[in-house]
C-alpha positions as CSV (number, residue, x, y, z in Angstrom):
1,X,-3.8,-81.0,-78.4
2,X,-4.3,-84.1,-76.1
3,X,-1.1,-83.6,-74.7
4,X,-1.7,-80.3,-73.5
5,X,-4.8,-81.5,-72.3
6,X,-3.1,-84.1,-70.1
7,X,-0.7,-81.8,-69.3
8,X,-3.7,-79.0,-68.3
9,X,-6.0,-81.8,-66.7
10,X,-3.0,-82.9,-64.6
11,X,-1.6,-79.5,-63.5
12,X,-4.6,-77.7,-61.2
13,X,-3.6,-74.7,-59.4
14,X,-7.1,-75.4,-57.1
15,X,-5.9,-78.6,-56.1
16,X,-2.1,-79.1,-55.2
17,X,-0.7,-82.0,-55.0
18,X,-0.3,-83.9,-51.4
19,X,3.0,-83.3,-50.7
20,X,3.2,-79.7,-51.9
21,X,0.4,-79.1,-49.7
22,X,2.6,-80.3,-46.9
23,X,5.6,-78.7,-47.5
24,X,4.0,-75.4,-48.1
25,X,2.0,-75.8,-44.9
26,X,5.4,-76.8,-43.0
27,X,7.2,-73.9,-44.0
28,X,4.3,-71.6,-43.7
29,X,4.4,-73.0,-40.4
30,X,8.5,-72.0,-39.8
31,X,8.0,-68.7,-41.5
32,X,5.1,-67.8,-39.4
33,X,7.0,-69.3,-35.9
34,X,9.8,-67.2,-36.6
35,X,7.8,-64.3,-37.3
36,X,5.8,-64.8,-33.8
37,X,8.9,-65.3,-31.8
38,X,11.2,-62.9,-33.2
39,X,10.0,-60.2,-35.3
40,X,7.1,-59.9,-33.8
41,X,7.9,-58.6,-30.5
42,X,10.9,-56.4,-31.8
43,X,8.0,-55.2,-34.3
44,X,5.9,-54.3,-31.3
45,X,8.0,-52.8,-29.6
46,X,9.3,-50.6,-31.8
47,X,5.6,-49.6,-32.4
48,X,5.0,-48.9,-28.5
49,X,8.4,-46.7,-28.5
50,X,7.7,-44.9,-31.3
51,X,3.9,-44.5,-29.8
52,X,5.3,-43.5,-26.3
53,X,7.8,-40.9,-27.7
54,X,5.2,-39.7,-30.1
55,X,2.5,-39.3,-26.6
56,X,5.5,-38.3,-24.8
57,X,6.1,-35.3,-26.9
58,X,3.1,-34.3,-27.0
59,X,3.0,-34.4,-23.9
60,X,5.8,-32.7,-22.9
61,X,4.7,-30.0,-25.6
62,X,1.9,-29.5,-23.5
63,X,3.8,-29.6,-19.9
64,X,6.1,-26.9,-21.9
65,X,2.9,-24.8,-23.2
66,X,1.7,-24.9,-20.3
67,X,4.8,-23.6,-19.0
68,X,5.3,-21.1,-21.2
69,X,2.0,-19.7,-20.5
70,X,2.7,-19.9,-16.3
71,X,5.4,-18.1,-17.3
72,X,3.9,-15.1,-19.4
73,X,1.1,-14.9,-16.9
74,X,3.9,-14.1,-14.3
75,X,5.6,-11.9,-16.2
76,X,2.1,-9.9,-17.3
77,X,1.6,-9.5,-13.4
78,X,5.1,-8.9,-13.2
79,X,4.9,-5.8,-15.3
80,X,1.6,-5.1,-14.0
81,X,3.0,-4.6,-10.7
82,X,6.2,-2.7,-12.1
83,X,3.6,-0.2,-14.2
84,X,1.9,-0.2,-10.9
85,X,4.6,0.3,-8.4
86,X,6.2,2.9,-11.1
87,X,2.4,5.1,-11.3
88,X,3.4,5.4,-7.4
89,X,6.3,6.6,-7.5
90,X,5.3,9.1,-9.7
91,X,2.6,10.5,-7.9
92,X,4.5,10.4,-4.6
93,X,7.6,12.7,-6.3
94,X,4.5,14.8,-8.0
95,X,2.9,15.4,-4.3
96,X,6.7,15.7,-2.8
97,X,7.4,18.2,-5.4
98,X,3.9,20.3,-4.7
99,X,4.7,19.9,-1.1
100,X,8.3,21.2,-1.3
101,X,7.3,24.0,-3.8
102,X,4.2,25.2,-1.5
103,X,7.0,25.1,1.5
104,X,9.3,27.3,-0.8
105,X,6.5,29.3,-1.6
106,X,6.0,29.7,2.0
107,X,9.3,30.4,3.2
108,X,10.1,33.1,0.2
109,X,6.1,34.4,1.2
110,X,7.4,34.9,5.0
111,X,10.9,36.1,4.0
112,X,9.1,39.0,2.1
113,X,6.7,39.8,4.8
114,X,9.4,39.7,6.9
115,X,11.5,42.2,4.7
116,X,8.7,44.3,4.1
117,X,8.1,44.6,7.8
118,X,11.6,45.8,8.3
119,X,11.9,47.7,6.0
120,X,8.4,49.8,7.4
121,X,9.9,49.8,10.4
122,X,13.1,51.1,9.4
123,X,11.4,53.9,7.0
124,X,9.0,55.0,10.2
125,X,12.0,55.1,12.7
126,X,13.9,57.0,9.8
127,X,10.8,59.2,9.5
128,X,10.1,59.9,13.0
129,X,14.0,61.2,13.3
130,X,13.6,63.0,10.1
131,X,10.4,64.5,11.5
132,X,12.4,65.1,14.7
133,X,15.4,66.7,13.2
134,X,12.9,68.9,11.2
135,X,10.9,70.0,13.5
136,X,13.7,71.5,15.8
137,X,15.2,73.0,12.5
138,X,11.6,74.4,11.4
139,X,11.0,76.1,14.4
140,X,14.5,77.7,14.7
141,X,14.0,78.9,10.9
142,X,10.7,79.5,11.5
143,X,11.7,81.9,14.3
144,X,14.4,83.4,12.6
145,X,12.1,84.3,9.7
146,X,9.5,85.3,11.9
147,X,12.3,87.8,13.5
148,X,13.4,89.2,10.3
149,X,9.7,89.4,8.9
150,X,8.5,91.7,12.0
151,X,11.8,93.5,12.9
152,X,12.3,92.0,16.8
153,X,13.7,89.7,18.4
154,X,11.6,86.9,19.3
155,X,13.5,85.5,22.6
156,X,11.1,83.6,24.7
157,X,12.3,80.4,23.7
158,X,9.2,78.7,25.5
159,X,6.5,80.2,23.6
160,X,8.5,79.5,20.5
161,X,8.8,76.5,20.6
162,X,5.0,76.0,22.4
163,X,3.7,78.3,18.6
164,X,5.8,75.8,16.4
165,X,4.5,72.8,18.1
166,X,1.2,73.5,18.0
167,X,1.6,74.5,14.6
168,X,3.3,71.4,13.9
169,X,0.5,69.2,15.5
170,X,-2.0,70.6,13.6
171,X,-0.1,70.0,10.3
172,X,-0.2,66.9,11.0
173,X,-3.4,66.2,12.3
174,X,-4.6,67.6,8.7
175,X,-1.7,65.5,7.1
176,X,-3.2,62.5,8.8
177,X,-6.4,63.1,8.0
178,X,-6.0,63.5,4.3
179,X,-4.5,60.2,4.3
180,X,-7.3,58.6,6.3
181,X,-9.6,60.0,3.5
182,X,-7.3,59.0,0.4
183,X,-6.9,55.1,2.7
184,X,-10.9,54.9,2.9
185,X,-11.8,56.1,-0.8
């Protein structure tokens, strides 16, 4: 057991020896120089690329939010505007459409007056020659009955045909004034 005493009392790992104290420190030294000047720096700047590409994209996924966003604004307002512009339209070809159909309305409104005026006016010129040709006819029947009823001859061709006009007139005078009285009830 003394030896391993010896042994133990000589070997402490709190005190080194002298010159294992100095080789240790001179290649601590070395290491640590080498590390300083030459790993160091790459270390770094690795780090500061990695942190500038890191800040970088973040950054540029922020400019490119921010895009995006520009750009869906502008295209809201953009189909704002379409939606707008297209509500015009509409209304314009609705108030064109009135227009034109009030216009057609119009025009087939005066065509039909127009047609029923002519068509009056043709029906009293056609009843004014009727009435005409009638009346010249009525009074030579009339006559001729007359003749045949009473047995002469009734010649006097002015007082014929002063009898059957005034018998005329006054058949229309009453004729008239029926219709008067039927147009005011």
């Amino acid at each position: 057991m003394t030896s391993a005493m010896i042994l133990a009392s000589e070997f402490n790992p709190i005190k080194p020896k002298g010159d294992e104290l100095v080789i240790g420190t001179i290649a601590f030294l070395i290491i640590f120089v080498i590390f300083w000047k030459k790993l160091l720096p790459n270390i770094k700047k690795t780090l500061d690329e990695r942190t500038d590409a890191i800040e970088g994209g973040m950054k540029r996924a922020e400019e490119a939010q921010a895009a995006a966003a520009a750009l869906q604004e502008e295209y809201q307002r953009n189909l704002t505007e379409a939606r707008h512009e297209a509500a015009k339209i509409t209304q314009h070809a609705r108030e064109q459409g009135a227009e034109i159909v009030a216009q057609m309305r119009g025009e087939g409104q005066e065509q039909r007056d127009n047609l029923v005026a002519g068509g009056r006016a043709q029906l009293d010129a056609d009843a004014a020659a009727t009435r005409s040709a009638l009346k010249g006819d009525l009074g030579t029947l009339a006559i001729a009955l007359a003749s045949k009823i009473v047995g002469e001859s009734l010649e006097d061709e002015a007082r014929q045909r002063g009898t059957v006009d005034r018998f005329l007139s006054e058949l229309e005078a009453k004729a008239d004034a029926e219709a008067g009285a039927k147009a005011g009830a």
